[in-house]
PDB file of C-alpha atoms and ligand atoms in Angstrom:
ATOM      1  CA  MET A 548    -107.522  38.712 100.183  1.00 49.00           C
ATOM      2  CA  SER A 549    -108.072  36.163  97.849  1.00 54.00           C
ATOM      3  CA  GLU A 550    -106.349  36.235  94.520  1.00 73.00           C
ATOM      4  CA  MET A 551    -109.105  37.735  92.078  1.00 89.00           C
ATOM      5  CA  ASN A 552    -108.323  39.173  88.988  1.00 97.00           C
ATOM      6  CA  PHE A 553    -110.247  42.094  87.554  1.00 98.00           C
ATOM      7  CA  LEU A 554    -113.170  41.270  85.216  1.00 98.00           C
ATOM      8  CA  ASN A 555    -112.330  38.003  85.869  1.00 97.00           C
ATOM      9  CA  LEU A 556    -110.169  37.619  82.759  1.00 98.00           C
ATOM     10  CA  PRO A 557    -108.486  34.220  81.476  1.00 97.00           C
ATOM     11  CA  PRO A 558    -104.619  34.096  81.987  1.00 96.00           C
ATOM     12  CA  GLU A 559    -103.945  35.454  78.360  1.00 96.00           C
ATOM     13  CA  LEU A 560    -105.752  38.816  79.155  1.00 97.00           C
ATOM     14  CA  SER A 561    -104.285  39.062  82.723  1.00 98.00           C
ATOM     15  CA  ASP A 562    -100.597  38.089  82.209  1.00 97.00           C
ATOM     16  CA  PRO A 563     -98.950  40.286  84.660  1.00 95.00           C
ATOM     17  CA  GLU A 564     -95.812  40.409  82.384  1.00 93.00           C
ATOM     18  CA  GLN A 565     -97.585  41.211  79.214  1.00 95.00           C
ATOM     19  CA  SER A 566    -100.942  43.442  80.209  1.00 97.00           C
ATOM     20  CA  ALA A 567    -101.059  47.285  79.485  1.00 96.00           C
ATOM     21  CA  VAL A 568    -102.675  47.747  82.423  1.00 98.00           C
ATOM     22  CA  LEU A 569    -101.572  46.606  86.292  1.00 98.00           C
ATOM     23  CA  ILE A 570    -104.807  47.133  89.123  1.00 98.00           C
ATOM     24  CA  LEU A 571    -103.171  47.589  92.597  1.00 98.00           C
ATOM     25  CA  PRO A 572    -105.287  46.567  95.409  1.00 98.00           C
ATOM     26  CA  LEU A 573    -104.677  48.993  98.471  1.00 98.00           C
ATOM     27  CA  PRO A 574    -106.793  47.536 101.405  1.00 96.00           C
ATOM     28  CA  LEU A 575    -105.287  50.535 103.521  1.00 94.00           C
ATOM     29  CA  ASP A 576    -108.190  52.035 106.722  1.00 93.00           C
ATOM     30  CA  LEU A 577    -105.654  53.172 109.246  1.00 88.00           C
ATOM     31  CA  THR A 578    -107.193  57.072 109.346  1.00 76.00           C
ATOM     32  CA  CYS A 579    -110.655  57.398 108.224  1.00 66.00           C
ATOM     33  CA  SER A 580    -112.745  59.539 110.461  1.00 64.00           C
ATOM     34  CA  TRP A 581    -116.460  58.119 110.627  1.00 67.00           C
ATOM     35  CA  LYS A 582    -117.350  54.759 109.354  1.00 65.00           C
ATOM     36  CA  ARG A 583    -114.465  52.276 108.671  1.00 77.00           C
ATOM     37  CA  GLY A 584    -114.754  49.938 106.361  1.00 92.00           C
ATOM     38  CA  THR A 585    -112.165  51.153 102.905  1.00 94.00           C
ATOM     39  CA  ALA A 586    -109.843  47.717 103.661  1.00 95.00           C
ATOM     40  CA  ASP A 587    -112.777  45.677 102.000  1.00 96.00           C
ATOM     41  CA  GLY A 588    -113.184  48.175  99.240  1.00 97.00           C
ATOM     42  CA  PRO A 589    -110.827  46.387  96.891  1.00 97.00           C
ATOM     43  CA  GLU A 590    -111.690  43.029  97.260  1.00 97.00           C
ATOM     44  CA  ALA A 591    -115.224  44.102  96.746  1.00 98.00           C
ATOM     45  CA  ILE A 592    -114.423  46.163  93.309  1.00 98.00           C
ATOM     46  CA  LEU A 593    -112.501  42.907  92.476  1.00 98.00           C
ATOM     47  CA  GLU A 594    -115.712  40.651  92.943  1.00 98.00           C
ATOM     48  CA  ALA A 595    -118.497  42.980  91.491  1.00 98.00           C
ATOM     49  CA  SER A 596    -115.941  43.244  88.380  1.00 98.00           C
ATOM     50  CA  SER A 597    -116.647  39.566  87.700  1.00 97.00           C
ATOM     51  CA  HIS A 598    -120.159  40.436  86.631  1.00 96.00           C
ATOM     52  CA  ILE A 599    -119.394  42.890  84.107  1.00 97.00           C
ATOM     53  CA  GLU A 600    -119.625  42.005  80.590  1.00 96.00           C
ATOM     54  CA  TYR A 601    -116.016  41.748  78.800  1.00 97.00           C
ATOM     55  CA  ARG A 602    -117.723  44.438  75.826  1.00 97.00           C
ATOM     56  CA  ASP A 603    -118.396  47.520  76.656  1.00 97.00           C
ATOM     57  CA  GLU A 604    -122.188  48.656  75.765  1.00 95.00           C
ATOM     58  CA  GLU A 605    -120.582  52.562  75.344  1.00 96.00           C
ATOM     59  CA  LEU A 606    -117.466  51.809  73.690  1.00 96.00           C
ATOM     60  CA  GLY A 607    -118.430  49.028  71.621  1.00 96.00           C
ATOM     61  CA  PHE A 608    -114.990  46.818  71.997  1.00 96.00           C
ATOM     62  CA  GLU A 609    -114.059  44.048  74.774  1.00 97.00           C
ATOM     63  CA  THR A 610    -112.177  46.323  76.936  1.00 97.00           C
ATOM     64  CA  ALA A 611    -109.531  44.076  78.304  1.00 97.00           C
ATOM     65  CA  ARG A 612    -108.501  43.189  74.774  1.00 96.00           C
ATOM     66  CA  VAL A 613    -108.327  46.768  73.676  1.00 96.00           C
ATOM     67  CA  ALA A 614    -106.094  47.492  76.310  1.00 95.00           C
ATOM     68  CA  GLY A 615    -103.710  45.172  75.525  1.00 96.00           C
ATOM     69  CA  GLY A 616    -104.388  42.777  78.714  1.00 97.00           C
ATOM     70  CA  ILE A 617    -105.531  43.988  82.758  1.00 98.00           C
ATOM     71  CA  ALA A 618    -103.371  42.259  85.248  1.00 98.00           C
ATOM     72  CA  THR A 619    -104.371  42.516  89.091  1.00 98.00           C
ATOM     73  CA  HIS A 620    -101.475  42.503  91.517  1.00 98.00           C
ATOM     74  CA  PRO A 621    -101.939  40.839  94.659  1.00 97.00           C
ATOM     75  CA  ALA A 622    -102.704  42.939  97.939  1.00 97.00           C
ATOM     76  CA  PRO A 623     -99.586  44.158  99.726  1.00 97.00           C
ATOM     77  CA  GLU A 624     -99.373  43.678 103.580  1.00 95.00           C
ATOM     78  CA  LEU A 625     -99.400  47.192 104.587  1.00 95.00           C
ATOM     79  CA  PRO A 626     -97.913  48.564 108.023  1.00 94.00           C
ATOM     80  CA  ASP A 627     -99.809  50.072 110.676  1.00 92.00           C
ATOM     81  CA  ASP A 628     -98.328  52.992 111.006  1.00 93.00           C
ATOM     82  CA  PRO A 629     -99.498  55.934 108.335  1.00 93.00           C
ATOM     83  CA  ALA A 630     -95.978  57.047 107.608  1.00 94.00           C
ATOM     84  CA  GLU A 631     -95.005  53.572 107.366  1.00 95.00           C
ATOM     85  CA  ALA A 632     -97.598  52.431 104.993  1.00 96.00           C
ATOM     86  CA  ALA A 633     -97.473  56.035 102.798  1.00 97.00           C
ATOM     87  CA  ALA A 634     -93.593  54.737 102.440  1.00 97.00           C
ATOM     88  CA  ALA A 635     -94.354  51.387 101.632  1.00 98.00           C
ATOM     89  CA  ILE A 636     -96.925  52.402  98.777  1.00 98.00           C
ATOM     90  CA  GLU A 637     -94.214  55.171  97.333  1.00 98.00           C
ATOM     91  CA  THR A 638     -91.852  51.825  97.235  1.00 98.00           C
ATOM     92  CA  LEU A 639     -94.481  49.399  95.933  1.00 98.00           C
ATOM     93  CA  ALA A 640     -95.880  51.897  93.208  1.00 98.00           C
ATOM     94  CA  ALA A 641     -92.175  52.959  91.864  1.00 98.00           C
ATOM     95  CA  ASP A 642     -91.477  49.483  91.355  1.00 98.00           C
ATOM     96  CA  LEU A 643     -94.669  48.596  89.767  1.00 98.00           C
ATOM     97  CA  ILE A 644     -94.896  51.730  87.400  1.00 97.00           C
ATOM     98  CA  ARG A 645     -93.700  51.179  83.675  1.00 95.00           C
ATOM     99  CA  ASP A 646     -93.965  54.149  80.973  1.00 90.00           C
ATOM    100  CA  ASN A 647     -95.667  51.775  78.977  1.00 92.00           C
ATOM    101  CA  ARG A 648     -98.044  50.422  81.466  1.00 95.00           C
ATOM    102  CA  LEU A 649    -101.141  52.128  83.211  1.00 97.00           C
ATOM    103  CA  LEU A 650    -101.259  51.598  86.970  1.00 98.00           C
ATOM    104  CA  LEU A 651    -104.453  51.444  88.469  1.00 98.00           C
ATOM    105  CA  SER A 652    -104.861  51.932  92.219  1.00 98.00           C
ATOM    106  CA  LEU A 653    -107.782  50.567  94.167  1.00 98.00           C
ATOM    107  CA  GLY A 654    -108.428  52.123  97.788  1.00 96.00           C
ATOM    108  CA  GLY A 655    -108.519  51.856 100.641  1.00 94.00           C
ATOM    109  CA  GLU A 656    -108.746  55.386 101.988  1.00 95.00           C
ATOM    110  CA  HIS A 657    -107.950  58.203 100.183  1.00 96.00           C
ATOM    111  CA  SER A 658    -104.353  58.405 101.781  1.00 96.00           C
ATOM    112  CA  VAL A 659    -102.777  55.933  99.282  1.00 97.00           C
ATOM    113  CA  THR A 660    -103.047  58.767  96.785  1.00 98.00           C
ATOM    114  CA  TRP A 661    -100.168  61.136  97.958  1.00 97.00           C
ATOM    115  CA  PRO A 662     -97.694  58.465  97.938  1.00 98.00           C
ATOM    116  CA  LEU A 663     -99.062  57.073  94.638  1.00 98.00           C
ATOM    117  CA  VAL A 664     -98.811  60.785  92.962  1.00 98.00           C
ATOM    118  CA  LYS A 665     -94.977  61.092  94.258  1.00 98.00           C
ATOM    119  CA  ALA A 666     -94.102  57.687  92.538  1.00 98.00           C
ATOM    120  CA  HIS A 667     -95.653  59.320  89.261  1.00 98.00           C
ATOM    121  CA  HIS A 668     -94.234  62.387  89.624  1.00 98.00           C
ATOM    122  CA  ALA A 669     -90.897  60.970  90.040  1.00 98.00           C
ATOM    123  CA  LEU A 670     -91.138  59.564  86.762  1.00 97.00           C
ATOM    124  CA  TRP A 671     -93.539  62.080  85.018  1.00 98.00           C
ATOM    125  CA  PRO A 672     -92.332  65.468  86.282  1.00 98.00           C
ATOM    126  CA  ASP A 673     -94.868  67.605  84.313  1.00 98.00           C
ATOM    127  CA  LEU A 674     -97.626  66.023  86.427  1.00 98.00           C
ATOM    128  CA  CYS A 675    -100.971  67.576  87.335  1.00 98.00           C
ATOM    129  CA  VAL A 676    -103.719  65.800  89.378  1.00 98.00           C
ATOM    130  CA  LEU A 677    -107.730  65.516  88.435  1.00 98.00           C
ATOM    131  CA  GLN A 678    -109.320  64.851  91.978  1.00 98.00           C
ATOM    132  CA  ILE A 679    -113.188  64.136  91.921  1.00 98.00           C
ATOM    133  CA  ASP A 680    -114.311  64.364  95.538  1.00 98.00           C
ATOM    134  CA  ALA A 681    -116.929  65.511  98.011  1.00 98.00           C
ATOM    135  CA  HIS A 682    -113.948  66.912 100.137  1.00 98.00           C
ATOM    136  CA  ALA A 683    -111.415  69.226  99.570  1.00 98.00           C
ATOM    137  CA  ASP A 684    -108.958  66.928 101.219  1.00 97.00           C
ATOM    138  CA  LEU A 685    -106.568  70.178 101.909  1.00 97.00           C
ATOM    139  CA  ARG A 686    -106.283  69.604 105.924  1.00 96.00           C
ATOM    140  CA  ASP A 687    -102.754  70.362 106.837  1.00 96.00           C
ATOM    141  CA  THR A 688    -103.185  67.617 109.611  1.00 95.00           C
ATOM    142  CA  TYR A 689    -106.375  66.054 110.729  1.00 93.00           C
ATOM    143  CA  LYS A 690    -106.837  64.372 114.300  1.00 90.00           C
ATOM    144  CA  GLY A 691    -103.124  64.612 114.527  1.00 89.00           C
ATOM    145  CA  SER A 692    -101.718  63.419 111.509  1.00 91.00           C
ATOM    146  CA  PRO A 693    -100.696  64.636 108.242  1.00 93.00           C
ATOM    147  CA  PHE A 694    -101.216  61.066 106.642  1.00 91.00           C
ATOM    148  CA  ASN A 695    -105.149  61.384 107.383  1.00 92.00           C
ATOM    149  CA  HIS A 696    -107.429  60.787 104.717  1.00 93.00           C
ATOM    150  CA  ALA A 697    -108.587  64.595 104.853  1.00 93.00           C
ATOM    151  CA  CYS A 698    -105.032  65.625 103.815  1.00 96.00           C
ATOM    152  CA  PRO A 699    -103.962  63.959 100.819  1.00 96.00           C
ATOM    153  CA  MET A 700    -104.268  66.965  98.465  1.00 97.00           C
ATOM    154  CA  ARG A 701    -102.432  68.916 100.641  1.00 97.00           C
ATOM    155  CA  ARG A 702     -99.694  66.631 100.751  1.00 97.00           C
ATOM    156  CA  ILE A 703     -99.810  66.531  96.937  1.00 97.00           C
ATOM    157  CA  ARG A 704     -99.708  70.650  97.040  1.00 97.00           C
ATOM    158  CA  GLU A 705     -96.133  70.523  98.699  1.00 97.00           C
ATOM    159  CA  LEU A 706     -95.174  68.611  95.504  1.00 97.00           C
ATOM    160  CA  ASP A 707     -96.058  71.662  93.391  1.00 97.00           C
ATOM    161  CA  VAL A 708     -98.249  69.498  91.435  1.00 98.00           C
ATOM    162  CA  PRO A 709    -101.494  71.258  90.063  1.00 98.00           C
ATOM    163  CA  VAL A 710    -104.577  69.917  90.836  1.00 98.00           C
ATOM    164  CA  THR A 711    -108.167  70.510  89.334  1.00 98.00           C
ATOM    165  CA  ALA A 712    -110.975  69.464  91.969  1.00 98.00           C
ATOM    166  CA  VAL A 713    -114.224  68.451  90.714  1.00 98.00           C
ATOM    167  CA  GLY A 714    -117.366  67.860  92.657  1.00 98.00           C
ATOM    168  CA  ILE A 715    -116.207  69.672  95.904  1.00 98.00           C
ATOM    169  CA  ARG A 716    -118.761  70.242  98.454  1.00 98.00           C
ATOM    170  CA  SER A 717    -117.183  69.980 101.866  1.00 98.00           C
ATOM    171  CA  ALA A 718    -114.148  72.171 102.961  1.00 97.00           C
ATOM    172  CA  ASP A 719    -112.852  73.862 106.388  1.00 96.00           C
ATOM    173  CA  THR A 720    -112.296  76.887 106.682  1.00 96.00           C
ATOM    174  CA  SER A 721    -108.539  76.310 107.014  1.00 94.00           C
ATOM    175  CA  GLU A 722    -109.212  74.644 103.297  1.00 97.00           C
ATOM    176  CA  VAL A 723    -111.170  77.584 101.797  1.00 96.00           C
ATOM    177  CA  ASP A 724    -108.253  79.912 100.961  1.00 95.00           C
ATOM    178  CA  LEU A 725    -106.408  77.002  99.202  1.00 97.00           C
ATOM    179  CA  LEU A 726    -109.458  75.670  96.583  1.00 97.00           C
ATOM    180  CA  ASP A 727    -108.321  78.307  93.960  1.00 97.00           C
ATOM    181  CA  ASP A 728    -105.124  79.901  93.156  1.00 96.00           C
ATOM    182  CA  ASP A 729    -101.960  79.198  90.942  1.00 95.00           C
ATOM    183  CA  LEU A 730    -101.865  75.025  92.161  1.00 97.00           C
ATOM    184  CA  HIS A 731    -105.431  74.420  92.447  1.00 98.00           C
ATOM    185  CA  THR A 732    -108.933  74.816  90.285  1.00 98.00           C
ATOM    186  CA  THR A 733    -111.856  73.871  92.007  1.00 98.00           C
ATOM    187  CA  PHE A 734    -115.323  72.725  90.428  1.00 98.00           C
ATOM    188  CA  MET A 735    -117.953  73.148  93.269  1.00 98.00           C
ATOM    189  CA  ALA A 736    -120.845  70.436  93.292  1.00 98.00           C
ATOM    190  CA  GLN A 737    -123.240  73.358  93.595  1.00 98.00           C
ATOM    191  CA  ASP A 738    -121.771  75.244  90.394  1.00 98.00           C
ATOM    192  CA  ILE A 739    -121.784  71.810  88.091  1.00 98.00           C
ATOM    193  CA  VAL A 740    -124.168  68.852  88.973  1.00 98.00           C
ATOM    194  CA  GLY A 741    -126.426  68.338  86.263  1.00 96.00           C
ATOM    195  CA  ARG A 742    -124.761  70.990  83.893  1.00 97.00           C
ATOM    196  CA  LEU A 743    -121.026  69.235  83.936  1.00 97.00           C
ATOM    197  CA  ALA A 744    -121.135  68.618  80.149  1.00 95.00           C
ATOM    198  CA  GLU A 745    -121.027  72.654  79.697  1.00 97.00           C
ATOM    199  CA  ARG A 746    -117.810  72.783  82.092  1.00 98.00           C
ATOM    200  CA  ILE A 747    -115.856  69.843  80.703  1.00 98.00           C
ATOM    201  CA  ASP A 748    -113.727  72.322  78.231  1.00 98.00           C
ATOM    202  CA  GLU A 749    -113.100  74.517  81.035  1.00 98.00           C
ATOM    203  CA  ILE A 750    -112.282  71.555  83.311  1.00 98.00           C
ATOM    204  CA  MET A 751    -109.815  70.412  80.322  1.00 98.00           C
ATOM    205  CA  SER A 752    -108.223  73.843  80.165  1.00 98.00           C
ATOM    206  CA  SER A 753    -107.307  73.716  83.578  1.00 98.00           C
ATOM    207  CA  LEU A 754    -104.968  70.750  83.324  1.00 98.00           C
ATOM    208  CA  THR A 755    -102.308  72.639  82.063  1.00 96.00           C
ATOM    209  CA  ALA A 756     -99.316  69.857  82.683  1.00 98.00           C
ATOM    210  CA  GLU A 757     -98.523  67.207  80.121  1.00 98.00           C
ATOM    211  CA  HIS A 758     -99.433  64.244  82.039  1.00 98.00           C
ATOM    212  CA  ILE A 759    -102.395  63.692  84.196  1.00 98.00           C
ATOM    213  CA  TYR A 760    -103.100  61.697  87.165  1.00 98.00           C
ATOM    214  CA  ILE A 761    -106.830  60.785  88.179  1.00 98.00           C
ATOM    215  CA  THR A 762    -107.637  60.413  91.922  1.00 98.00           C
ATOM    216  CA  ILE A 763    -111.258  59.129  92.019  1.00 98.00           C
ATOM    217  CA  ASP A 764    -112.916  59.561  95.829  1.00 98.00           C
ATOM    218  CA  LEU A 765    -116.046  57.653  95.304  1.00 98.00           C
ATOM    219  CA  ASP A 766    -117.617  60.226  97.811  1.00 98.00           C
ATOM    220  CA  GLY A 767    -117.385  62.875  94.728  1.00 98.00           C
ATOM    221  CA  LEU A 768    -120.237  61.069  92.921  1.00 98.00           C
ATOM    222  CA  ASP A 769    -123.845  61.081  94.093  1.00 98.00           C
ATOM    223  CA  PRO A 770    -124.656  58.747  97.290  1.00 98.00           C
ATOM    224  CA  ALA A 771    -127.701  57.798  95.016  1.00 97.00           C
ATOM    225  CA  VAL A 772    -124.802  56.186  92.723  1.00 98.00           C
ATOM    226  CA  ILE A 773    -122.247  55.171  95.116  1.00 97.00           C
ATOM    227  CA  PRO A 774    -123.883  54.844  98.848  1.00 96.00           C
ATOM    228  CA  ALA A 775    -121.343  52.977 100.587  1.00 97.00           C
ATOM    229  CA  VAL A 776    -118.608  55.485 101.075  1.00 96.00           C
ATOM    230  CA  GLY A 777    -117.120  56.313 104.734  1.00 91.00           C
ATOM    231  CA  THR A 778    -118.061  59.654 104.595  1.00 94.00           C
ATOM    232  CA  PRO A 779    -120.897  60.313 102.370  1.00 96.00           C
ATOM    233  CA  VAL A 780    -122.094  63.925 101.239  1.00 98.00           C
ATOM    234  CA  PRO A 781    -125.220  64.510  99.233  1.00 98.00           C
ATOM    235  CA  GLY A 782    -125.584  66.132  96.175  1.00 98.00           C
ATOM    236  CA  GLY A 783    -122.546  64.573  94.075  1.00 98.00           C
ATOM    237  CA  LEU A 784    -121.761  63.918  90.616  1.00 98.00           C
ATOM    238  CA  GLU A 785    -124.111  61.972  88.469  1.00 98.00           C
ATOM    239  CA  TRP A 786    -123.313  58.787  86.517  1.00 98.00           C
ATOM    240  CA  TYR A 787    -123.807  60.205  83.012  1.00 98.00           C
ATOM    241  CA  GLU A 788    -121.957  63.070  83.387  1.00 98.00           C
ATOM    242  CA  THR A 789    -118.739  61.631  85.338  1.00 98.00           C
ATOM    243  CA  LEU A 790    -118.367  59.378  82.342  1.00 98.00           C
ATOM    244  CA  ALA A 791    -118.369  62.126  80.059  1.00 98.00           C
ATOM    245  CA  LEU A 792    -115.571  63.903  81.797  1.00 98.00           C
ATOM    246  CA  LEU A 793    -113.511  61.084  82.273  1.00 98.00           C
ATOM    247  CA  ARG A 794    -114.004  60.231  78.588  1.00 97.00           C
ATOM    248  CA  ALA A 795    -112.890  63.597  77.465  1.00 97.00           C
ATOM    249  CA  VAL A 796    -109.510  63.786  79.972  1.00 98.00           C
ATOM    250  CA  CYS A 797    -108.657  60.105  79.317  1.00 97.00           C
ATOM    251  CA  GLY A 798    -109.081  60.522  75.505  1.00 96.00           C
ATOM    252  CA  THR A 799    -106.517  63.021  75.332  1.00 96.00           C
ATOM    253  CA  GLY A 800    -103.844  59.928  75.970  1.00 95.00           C
ATOM    254  CA  ARG A 801    -102.240  62.227  79.016  1.00 97.00           C
ATOM    255  CA  VAL A 802    -103.311  59.918  81.968  1.00 98.00           C
ATOM    256  CA  VAL A 803    -100.292  58.027  83.030  1.00 97.00           C
ATOM    257  CA  GLY A 804    -102.096  56.720  86.433  1.00 98.00           C
ATOM    258  CA  ALA A 805    -105.187  56.730  88.356  1.00 98.00           C
ATOM    259  CA  ASP A 806    -106.954  55.713  91.587  1.00 98.00           C
ATOM    260  CA  VAL A 807    -110.580  54.771  93.009  1.00 98.00           C
ATOM    261  CA  VAL A 808    -110.845  55.067  96.379  1.00 98.00           C
ATOM    262  CA  GLU A 809    -112.788  55.079  99.444  1.00 97.00           C
ATOM    263  CA  LEU A 810    -115.415  52.239  98.550  1.00 97.00           C
ATOM    264  CA  SER A 811    -116.879  51.016 102.170  1.00 97.00           C
ATOM    265  CA  PRO A 812    -118.912  48.140 101.083  1.00 96.00           C
ATOM    266  CA  ARG A 813    -122.060  47.633 102.869  1.00 95.00           C
ATOM    267  CA  GLU A 814    -124.431  44.847 103.602  1.00 94.00           C
ATOM    268  CA  GLY A 815    -127.290  45.209 100.838  1.00 94.00           C
ATOM    269  CA  LEU A 816    -125.781  48.257  98.966  1.00 96.00           C
ATOM    270  CA  HIS A 817    -123.648  46.121  96.588  1.00 95.00           C
ATOM    271  CA  TYR A 818    -124.878  48.240  93.721  1.00 97.00           C
ATOM    272  CA  ALA A 819    -122.090  50.461  94.989  1.00 98.00           C
ATOM    273  CA  ASP A 820    -119.600  47.939  94.808  1.00 98.00           C
ATOM    274  CA  ALA A 821    -120.952  47.435  91.154  1.00 98.00           C
ATOM    275  CA  ALA A 822    -120.821  51.002  90.439  1.00 98.00           C
ATOM    276  CA  ALA A 823    -117.056  51.383  91.481  1.00 98.00           C
ATOM    277  CA  ALA A 824    -116.180  48.354  89.509  1.00 98.00           C
ATOM    278  CA  ARG A 825    -117.881  49.635  86.178  1.00 98.00           C
ATOM    279  CA  LEU A 826    -115.994  53.029  87.191  1.00 98.00           C
ATOM    280  CA  VAL A 827    -112.572  51.483  86.756  1.00 98.00           C
ATOM    281  CA  SER A 828    -113.278  49.338  83.927  1.00 98.00           C
ATOM    282  CA  LYS A 829    -114.549  52.549  82.066  1.00 98.00           C
ATOM    283  CA  LEU A 830    -111.571  54.394  83.001  1.00 98.00           C
ATOM    284  CA  ILE A 831    -109.701  51.684  81.369  1.00 98.00           C
ATOM    285  CA  GLY A 832    -111.412  51.440  78.195  1.00 97.00           C
ATOM    286  CA  TYR A 833    -111.356  55.356  77.880  1.00 97.00           C
ATOM    287  CA  THR A 834    -107.563  55.512  78.759  1.00 96.00           C
ATOM    288  CA  THR A 835    -106.338  53.123  76.692  1.00 90.00           C
ATOM    289  CA  GLY A 836    -109.167  52.944  73.928  1.00 85.00           C
ATOM    290  CA  GLY A 837    -109.391  56.764  73.243  1.00 58.00           C
ATOM    291  CA  GLN A 838    -107.464  58.546  70.955  1.00 45.00           C
ATOM    292  CA  ARG A 839    -104.112  57.157  72.391  1.00 40.00           C
TER     293      ARG A 839
HETATM  294 MN1   MN B 968    -111.337  62.558  99.568  1.00 89.77          MN
END
């Protein structure tokens, strides 16, 4: 993967030592169950990001400047074995996480999230997760593997980290009982799409831990917004309501880490890459320029 930096920033705004945000590309694509291609996601997001204006039209400031710099880490070589890949990601993340820097990882398949949450949980034990996703991802194993991209929220559950899932519209019988209990709160797509604004307070109150990790599986958004994902499901979150939710959550100043995963770039659908890149930029703007 070429050495691009997010937003194509000049050196003074993308210095790895000084920047308050670090982008970590994780081009992992070992277990995707339908269309492969998420390994190309990080590079497509970085490339699309170079077409975003420095000034955020909604926030009214230059995101990278207000954030205190956005550096981009080189994409690591990851092992082919899913268990080894997870261990490598956890070690790398643990090495890169700082309590005064936001680590924002780009998938790759959703399997990257479990080791990332583990590494954040080690530094911030009072952690909860906001998951935006079409799929519950609560399977114990899938196709014989506990590291499959259908399983990350189940692995996170085993850490006793509470999860709030938003936009879910696909769950297996084995997952249904886990959707709503002491550790899990689910806002099904059919109950919230088009009226998410009315539910934001409720979603916020479910995020009870002091620190928040956000995982955005891009298939959580409607395929009209992000058409290029490995396992698309119709009927997802709309663009502006997704932004409103993220702005509210990030504005609390409690978000300590995030990932954006499952972009599977397709020829002719580069507006998906553009939307994914803009979502990453918004996450940074909301987190670092919010009420913090
Ligand atoms: Mn997912």
